[in-house]
């Protein structure tokens, strides 16, 4: 008897849960559906039947026209460029940021607080005013019109990622480090064997953000890349829009939808590493 | 400067030697412009045609959207790394000339640049301080666009080239009455744009900016008069309320295109885009005249220029390309007057017979405007964008009834004059 | 400091190691000196100049700062708008992010799908698509108005995203809606809480709500702290949404600080002035961030370290 009552209560709870999540989820997800649906609509329909989610006819031509790109350079090239830039910079970002985070969180050294604050400080300056000075510096180094300015800086740890990982590392008990020390681990082994495996959720989160930011980075690509063959997708997407003339909305939305796919896949693949923990607790409501 | 010249000469020498010996050294030129997919495709096609004819020259396109274009060019200028040839705009060219970033082209006319089929009135707007810095890529004028059958359908009297502000207002009211749609969503180009007011100011024989560009150049009361008309039309529902105007951000959601208004103001080369977006045939008419006007308000404006920059690595090859772009008939057939009506009479004549629809309308209105126009005012001072933003700010305060047109005029003059004076310091 | 329980000798050797410390942070240090410090110094220098990017800068001393403080109503307007925005957006974002992260950390059916559903909107972030869509939702003839007219709450359409009274509000709603990033970070934080803590709480007879307040919340404080700091910084620097959707209109009611800075620097070509604006913003956010850091010793619980 008791058991069934509990079951019923659980059933109601779970129904409320799913109902609530789905209802709000629809509002949350509506824009994405809107984007996808618009990518199949005709020019005029995008604006005139704006909140009708199902297009009158599915125009795959939008995808064909969009993919065609500009002057013989297809979106295949742009996506490939984006993949290289985002993939490589994300790897560099995770690797170096976790090292730096370990240094700040677990090693005491002279000037530690000072450098940490300096690092946070660099986050506070609007990047827009650095664009021109950085252009001058990169130009001096001969990096303009290459992927270098978009990739190499990511191999020198990003403040956001370092700060994030520092916070996660500080959630790990110090006893673990000490045990490792007793086993004869130096700082590097402690970092590699103890800390890294324990902050996997942070590494994954960091990786998802890093990839996404790099994927969407428009302003720096605009500044530093000149040759269309080297444009990443984020920059190429803007080339459809011209408020003074025809904007190929259908083609633009089609490519915007496609450009969501890789970040979507990355998220789906890695998000499941962010849940299990609690599931093993056996905590029942 | 001397050294660069020396290097250029040296390279030129090498090129000739190699060309003669048969193993041509290629010259690489960077060409930068803004636009959309159509313009990118057409321009690249013409560049390829040019390369085929000139095997020694290789052109690399660098295209962006308008919004990002000037940010990128500013960075390139800061790094002394400008493209060899850049698309320019009437509003920006003075700043670039003042900064010594462009090369004067006068001495190449007849030596590399063939302008024998180009009327001087087309070249004039590309002159800054009397020197030619920009080659006009197409003539433009502002105009109204409307459905081709609008006036037959509604029985409203169609505009003539000589119609006046009074006629315009009467037409808008009648259209509103007959169709229930806005006559026009704004009162000429008056939202986020100075052109409407400028047109009115010019008709009074005044200029928007004073000759030195250090202050506004017209009477405060003209501002109040003009925006009073706009406000009156808005109050009557003949023009659209501010929230509708604020939402117009592209041609595709222009109220005329979306059949919520009868007319729209535009630049003549935009008619092709408007017609495509509207999906129905459109016609154009000139903006109204003023009773007893001192001069014509209408003018022909270059839609955009090509300029050769200070960082250009091979001027001769650049000139060759520009010459081709302006004078070659096949090239211009590909370009399809998308940048405006070509300036070469020879090209225009060759294209005229093949024109249809919107393109034909565009050629016709530019031709008509040239008969009802006075010369364009000098390019605006560098702070023009700040002035436009201020105008916009004040304009919406008037539409939202925070200010009366008279108060608005006062605020605009105070703020704009301060901006212009500060910028001139 | 739980680590102090061990012998003092060992702790000291663990704590102080200059070589290892600098070795570990060297990637950032090199990057800082290689890519950041020169542009930063240039931008400080430029803030004392008049610089239109096209011609070399001209030294004008403190003139830019004087103009900003004494002679620029738009600067004060931008500050007002930005503070309103931050005060609205940050709490809303953090609240939604935390609540949904807690809901999505449970092992239930479809939870992966749900997380994706709630996260993906943040991916289309500041793109042109969002701008168009936002207008379609909140515009005069948008979806919201059709609904309100239908239920009789409104007679005719209202321009939510452009009206002077509501334009900023619509930007705040947009910000609240994009809570995906802090949610993801909260999720990762919850995942890292040792399961053993919940087990012992269950043995003590704690229910889910009690477990949340006794374990999840305190254990999560370092992450809440992180999100609070980062959201404050990021929302002070909001740019893309305002740039694309409202452009600051109508009459500067949505002119957020960085939008003003960008227009000054790139549209008006007053880069020196923009740099001065940037350093003023740095100072303002710096003070606020320092305050949040100060406060952290009162409410953030660290398992170890935490004295940065």
XYZ file of C-alpha atoms in Angstrom, chain B:
425
model
C 58.105 58.016 -50.419
C 61.093 58.237 -52.738
C 62.169 54.816 -51.669
C 58.760 53.304 -52.345
C 58.728 54.971 -55.720
C 62.147 53.565 -56.399
C 61.023 50.117 -55.420
C 57.911 50.399 -57.567
C 60.028 51.463 -60.519
C 62.436 48.639 -59.882
C 59.614 46.133 -59.735
C 58.118 47.623 -62.883
C 61.478 47.217 -64.562
C 61.752 43.622 -63.496
C 58.233 42.996 -64.687
C 59.008 44.368 -68.116
C 62.200 42.381 -68.356
C 60.480 39.189 -67.307
C 57.530 39.888 -69.550
C 59.850 40.344 -72.477
C 61.792 37.220 -71.693
C 58.505 35.343 -71.636
C 58.448 34.250 -67.990
C 55.987 36.812 -66.704
C 56.294 37.778 -63.063
C 52.760 38.215 -61.736
C 51.671 41.432 -60.130
C 49.355 40.896 -57.204
C 46.696 43.473 -56.420
C 44.278 43.508 -53.508
C 40.844 44.931 -54.244
C 38.509 45.690 -51.320
C 34.797 46.442 -51.413
C 31.572 46.015 -49.462
C 28.349 44.529 -50.752
C 26.178 41.435 -50.792
C 26.276 38.056 -52.487
C 25.158 39.445 -55.847
C 27.798 42.163 -55.910
C 30.536 39.829 -54.692
C 29.769 37.298 -57.433
C 29.545 39.853 -60.220
C 32.666 41.733 -59.190
C 34.684 38.547 -58.894
C 33.520 37.454 -62.325
C 34.703 40.739 -63.834
C 38.018 40.387 -62.021
C 38.477 36.963 -63.560
C 37.647 38.316 -67.005
C 40.280 40.998 -66.455
C 42.880 38.478 -65.348
C 42.280 36.431 -68.481
C 43.000 39.480 -70.608
C 45.998 40.518 -68.518
C 47.903 37.361 -67.650
C 50.573 39.230 -65.704
C 48.125 40.595 -63.130
C 46.514 38.647 -60.353
C 43.671 40.251 -58.392
C 42.757 39.148 -54.885
C 39.285 40.133 -53.785
C 38.692 41.290 -50.207
C 34.987 41.734 -49.645
C 32.886 42.300 -46.542
C 29.515 43.660 -45.574
C 29.137 47.430 -45.269
C 29.055 47.408 -41.474
C 32.422 45.730 -41.085
C 34.095 47.336 -44.061
C 35.126 50.620 -42.479
C 36.323 48.987 -39.268
C 38.606 46.753 -41.266
C 39.867 49.534 -43.506
C 40.642 51.668 -40.445
C 42.756 48.833 -39.040
C 44.523 48.389 -42.366
C 45.224 52.107 -42.510
C 46.670 51.998 -38.994
C 48.947 49.138 -40.042
C 49.940 50.774 -43.378
C 48.522 47.719 -44.996
C 45.651 49.069 -47.102
C 44.384 47.143 -50.090
C 45.709 48.485 -53.395
C 42.284 49.465 -54.633
C 39.458 50.227 -52.247
C 35.819 51.019 -52.706
C 35.078 54.456 -51.267
C 32.013 56.365 -50.236
C 31.157 60.012 -50.739
C 30.831 60.525 -46.999
C 34.189 58.967 -46.136
C 36.434 60.083 -48.955
C 37.431 63.449 -47.440
C 38.665 61.796 -44.249
C 40.788 59.394 -46.252
C 42.181 62.206 -48.388
C 42.850 64.363 -45.332
C 44.805 61.482 -43.844
C 46.884 61.125 -46.987
C 45.669 57.600 -47.640
C 44.545 58.019 -51.238
C 46.408 58.894 -54.416
C 45.379 61.777 -56.691
C 44.598 60.461 -60.131
C 44.507 63.569 -62.314
C 47.891 63.050 -63.856
C 46.888 59.604 -65.092
C 43.883 60.833 -67.062
C 44.677 60.100 -70.670
C 47.720 58.115 -69.498
C 46.216 54.907 -68.225
C 42.767 56.233 -67.427
C 40.561 56.770 -70.418
C 37.735 59.148 -69.635
C 36.974 60.197 -73.211
C 33.412 58.898 -72.888
C 32.810 60.270 -69.415
C 31.114 63.625 -68.850
C 32.938 65.797 -66.350
C 29.817 66.126 -64.196
C 30.235 62.449 -63.308
C 33.853 62.925 -62.302
C 33.330 66.113 -60.319
C 32.021 64.487 -57.108
C 35.189 62.379 -56.918
C 37.325 65.511 -56.607
C 38.449 66.585 -53.183
C 40.258 69.924 -52.910
C 40.218 70.054 -56.696
C 42.025 66.744 -57.193
C 40.476 63.488 -58.398
C 40.684 60.830 -55.678
C 37.665 58.668 -56.417
C 36.385 57.205 -59.655
C 32.612 57.236 -59.710
C 31.233 53.717 -60.103
C 27.665 54.713 -60.804
C 25.355 57.695 -60.751
C 22.524 57.783 -58.275
C 19.725 60.012 -57.179
C 17.143 59.743 -54.451
C 13.576 59.095 -55.565
C 10.249 57.566 -54.645
C 9.386 53.996 -55.565
C 5.826 52.710 -55.854
C 3.791 49.989 -57.550
C 3.785 50.443 -61.305
C -0.010 50.407 -61.374
C -0.562 52.396 -58.148
C -1.883 55.558 -59.735
C -4.082 53.929 -62.371
C -5.546 51.653 -59.750
C -6.333 54.364 -57.227
C -7.154 57.128 -59.674
C -4.832 59.469 -57.782
C -2.971 61.929 -60.022
C 0.487 60.578 -60.770
C 3.488 62.737 -59.803
C 5.196 64.810 -62.488
C 8.840 65.930 -62.321
C 7.570 69.360 -61.363
C 5.338 68.435 -58.458
C 5.645 70.408 -55.230
C 5.619 69.670 -51.511
C 1.926 70.617 -51.496
C 1.225 68.100 -54.265
C 3.229 65.478 -52.417
C 1.282 65.958 -49.198
C -2.042 65.918 -51.043
C -1.012 62.728 -52.855
C -0.016 61.006 -49.618
C -3.332 61.925 -47.991
C -5.329 60.765 -50.968
C -3.427 57.485 -51.143
C -4.057 56.912 -47.474
C -7.773 57.586 -47.966
C -8.094 55.353 -51.021
C -5.998 52.414 -49.853
C -6.008 52.573 -46.066
C -2.230 52.078 -46.146
C 0.369 54.659 -45.143
C 0.951 57.124 -47.975
C 4.643 56.708 -47.244
C 6.051 55.296 -44.020
C 8.207 58.408 -43.611
C 8.260 61.906 -45.049
C 10.908 61.397 -47.770
C 14.194 60.073 -46.348
C 13.927 61.709 -42.950
C 14.440 58.827 -40.513
C 18.041 58.027 -39.694
C 18.978 60.034 -42.745
C 19.637 63.682 -43.502
C 18.710 63.513 -47.193
C 15.096 64.689 -46.828
C 16.019 67.696 -44.755
C 19.032 68.377 -46.948
C 16.802 68.406 -50.027
C 14.564 71.004 -48.371
C 17.551 73.052 -47.239
C 19.085 73.062 -50.727
C 15.832 74.327 -52.216
C 16.267 77.406 -50.035
C 19.642 77.985 -51.626
C 21.448 76.931 -48.435
C 23.752 74.042 -47.599
C 23.543 71.508 -44.784
C 27.058 72.302 -43.551
C 28.940 75.565 -43.858
C 31.794 75.660 -46.331
C 34.460 74.905 -43.740
C 32.439 72.071 -42.194
C 32.680 73.703 -38.765
C 28.950 74.335 -38.247
C 25.551 73.725 -39.773
C 24.982 75.892 -42.810
C 21.240 76.591 -42.756
C 18.539 78.393 -40.808
C 17.197 76.743 -37.700
C 13.657 77.437 -38.800
C 14.012 75.149 -41.854
C 14.553 72.219 -39.538
C 11.410 73.050 -37.610
C 9.375 73.548 -40.795
C 10.471 70.292 -42.325
C 9.923 68.093 -39.298
C 6.631 69.836 -38.596
C 5.392 68.490 -41.927
C 6.640 65.019 -40.962
C 4.944 65.229 -37.564
C 1.702 66.469 -39.113
C 1.650 63.517 -41.524
C 2.408 61.122 -38.696
C -0.356 62.520 -36.528
C -2.781 62.086 -39.394
C -1.690 58.472 -39.820
C -0.508 59.226 -43.358
C 3.068 58.470 -42.326
C 3.923 55.659 -39.921
C 4.369 56.082 -36.158
C 7.899 55.917 -34.723
C 7.748 52.289 -33.615
C 7.011 51.165 -37.162
C 9.841 53.283 -38.531
C 12.299 51.940 -35.984
C 11.612 48.436 -37.161
C 12.570 49.113 -40.763
C 16.082 47.760 -40.969
C 16.358 46.231 -44.404
C 14.761 46.486 -47.786
C 12.893 43.260 -47.196
C 10.901 44.663 -44.296
C 10.302 48.080 -45.760
C 6.570 48.875 -45.384
C 6.148 49.551 -49.117
C 7.685 46.173 -49.923
C 5.427 44.520 -47.358
C 2.354 46.284 -48.776
C 1.788 48.413 -45.704
C 2.649 51.673 -47.437
C 2.140 52.987 -50.937
C 5.484 54.633 -51.505
C 9.053 54.455 -50.306
C 12.051 56.723 -50.665
C 15.266 55.184 -51.892
C 18.479 55.663 -53.811
C 17.890 54.899 -57.463
C 20.315 51.964 -57.659
C 18.333 50.261 -54.894
C 15.299 49.894 -57.167
C 16.535 46.518 -58.431
C 16.728 45.234 -54.860
C 13.356 46.742 -53.944
C 11.650 45.210 -56.921
C 13.158 41.835 -56.176
C 12.084 42.034 -52.542
C 8.597 43.287 -53.399
C 8.049 40.704 -56.097
C 6.063 43.146 -58.237
C 6.969 45.793 -60.839
C 7.855 49.218 -59.404
C 8.237 52.688 -60.847
C 10.058 55.776 -59.612
C 9.367 59.496 -59.322
C 11.519 62.456 -58.329
C 11.231 64.149 -54.964
C 9.035 67.253 -54.827
C 10.127 70.762 -55.675
C 9.426 73.843 -53.606
C 7.277 76.726 -54.812
C 9.649 79.573 -55.573
C 12.721 77.460 -54.834
C 16.126 79.141 -55.071
C 17.695 76.088 -56.692
C 16.970 72.444 -57.401
C 17.110 70.248 -54.325
C 17.800 67.093 -56.341
C 21.385 66.155 -57.193
C 23.256 63.281 -58.734
C 25.433 61.420 -56.279
C 28.106 58.850 -56.997
C 26.871 55.598 -55.454
C 30.469 54.714 -54.585
C 34.008 55.136 -55.848
C 37.070 53.099 -56.499
C 40.215 54.741 -55.128
C 43.872 53.808 -55.287
C 45.472 53.850 -51.865
C 48.780 55.087 -50.562
C 49.869 51.503 -49.910
C 49.295 50.497 -53.556
C 52.096 48.307 -54.836
C 51.572 48.818 -58.546
C 49.765 51.903 -59.727
C 49.942 51.120 -63.438
C 48.279 47.747 -63.028
C 45.668 49.289 -60.728
C 44.876 51.943 -63.304
C 44.529 49.265 -65.907
C 41.935 47.492 -63.833
C 39.992 50.660 -63.048
C 40.015 51.597 -66.701
C 38.648 48.195 -67.581
C 36.001 48.420 -64.875
C 34.737 51.791 -66.139
C 35.034 51.425 -69.892
C 34.673 47.770 -70.837
C 31.226 46.992 -72.198
C 31.330 43.270 -71.503
C 32.447 43.884 -67.943
C 29.634 46.350 -67.343
C 27.091 43.945 -68.766
C 28.185 41.515 -66.082
C 28.149 44.226 -63.407
C 24.623 45.042 -64.557
C 24.622 48.602 -63.184
C 24.207 47.162 -59.706
C 26.453 49.963 -58.401
C 24.365 52.576 -60.230
C 24.197 53.950 -63.781
C 27.643 53.604 -65.458
C 29.435 56.883 -66.057
C 30.745 56.050 -69.533
C 28.312 57.187 -72.241
C 29.574 54.448 -74.522
C 28.784 51.797 -71.903
C 25.384 53.326 -71.138
C 24.414 53.327 -74.798
C 25.526 49.763 -75.273
C 23.512 48.652 -72.256
C 20.435 50.772 -72.951
C 19.030 48.531 -75.644
C 19.124 45.470 -73.402
C 17.607 47.025 -70.296
C 14.383 45.741 -68.841
C 12.262 46.305 -65.757
C 13.865 47.928 -62.752
C 17.223 48.526 -64.422
C 15.491 50.442 -67.209
C 13.582 52.470 -64.630
C 16.858 53.264 -62.887
C 18.513 54.565 -66.062
C 15.392 56.622 -66.808
C 15.184 58.278 -63.387
C 18.885 59.180 -63.359
C 18.471 60.675 -66.804
C 15.401 62.594 -65.661
C 17.099 63.747 -62.466
C 20.060 65.096 -64.401
C 17.632 67.569 -65.985
C 16.179 68.651 -62.649
C 19.307 68.731 -60.536
C 21.831 71.188 -59.201
C 25.417 70.159 -58.374
C 25.989 68.075 -55.254
C 27.272 69.820 -52.109
C 30.831 69.054 -50.982
C 31.322 65.867 -48.931
C 30.242 66.259 -45.285
C 32.804 66.907 -42.528
C 34.295 63.921 -40.705
C 31.844 64.214 -37.800
C 28.844 63.613 -40.090
C 27.853 60.334 -38.459
C 27.617 61.985 -35.064
C 25.426 64.672 -36.613
C 23.159 62.040 -38.171
C 22.861 60.249 -34.820
C 21.956 63.533 -33.174
C 19.368 64.260 -35.822
C 17.906 60.830 -35.320
C 17.812 61.294 -31.584
C 16.006 64.630 -31.845
C 13.694 63.354 -34.566
C 12.378 60.545 -32.392
C 11.978 62.896 -29.478
C 9.713 64.934 -31.764
C 7.777 61.879 -32.936
C 7.324 60.660 -29.366
C 6.270 64.208 -28.445
C 9.035 64.769 -25.953
C 9.945 67.903 -27.929
C 8.048 70.164 -30.300
C 9.623 70.665 -33.738
C 10.794 74.129 -32.639
C 12.378 72.808 -29.462
C 13.849 69.968 -31.518
C 15.381 72.431 -33.947
C 16.954 74.302 -31.081
C 18.377 71.178 -29.484
C 19.650 69.830 -32.786
C 21.409 73.068 -33.664
C 22.980 73.372 -30.274
C 24.290 69.823 -30.196
C 25.271 69.499 -33.852
C 27.118 72.819 -33.885
C 29.022 71.800 -30.786
C 30.008 68.473 -32.329
C 31.174 70.160 -35.518
C 33.091 72.849 -33.644
C 34.789 70.279 -31.388
C 35.748 68.111 -34.334
C 37.347 71.058 -36.078
C 39.606 71.854 -33.126
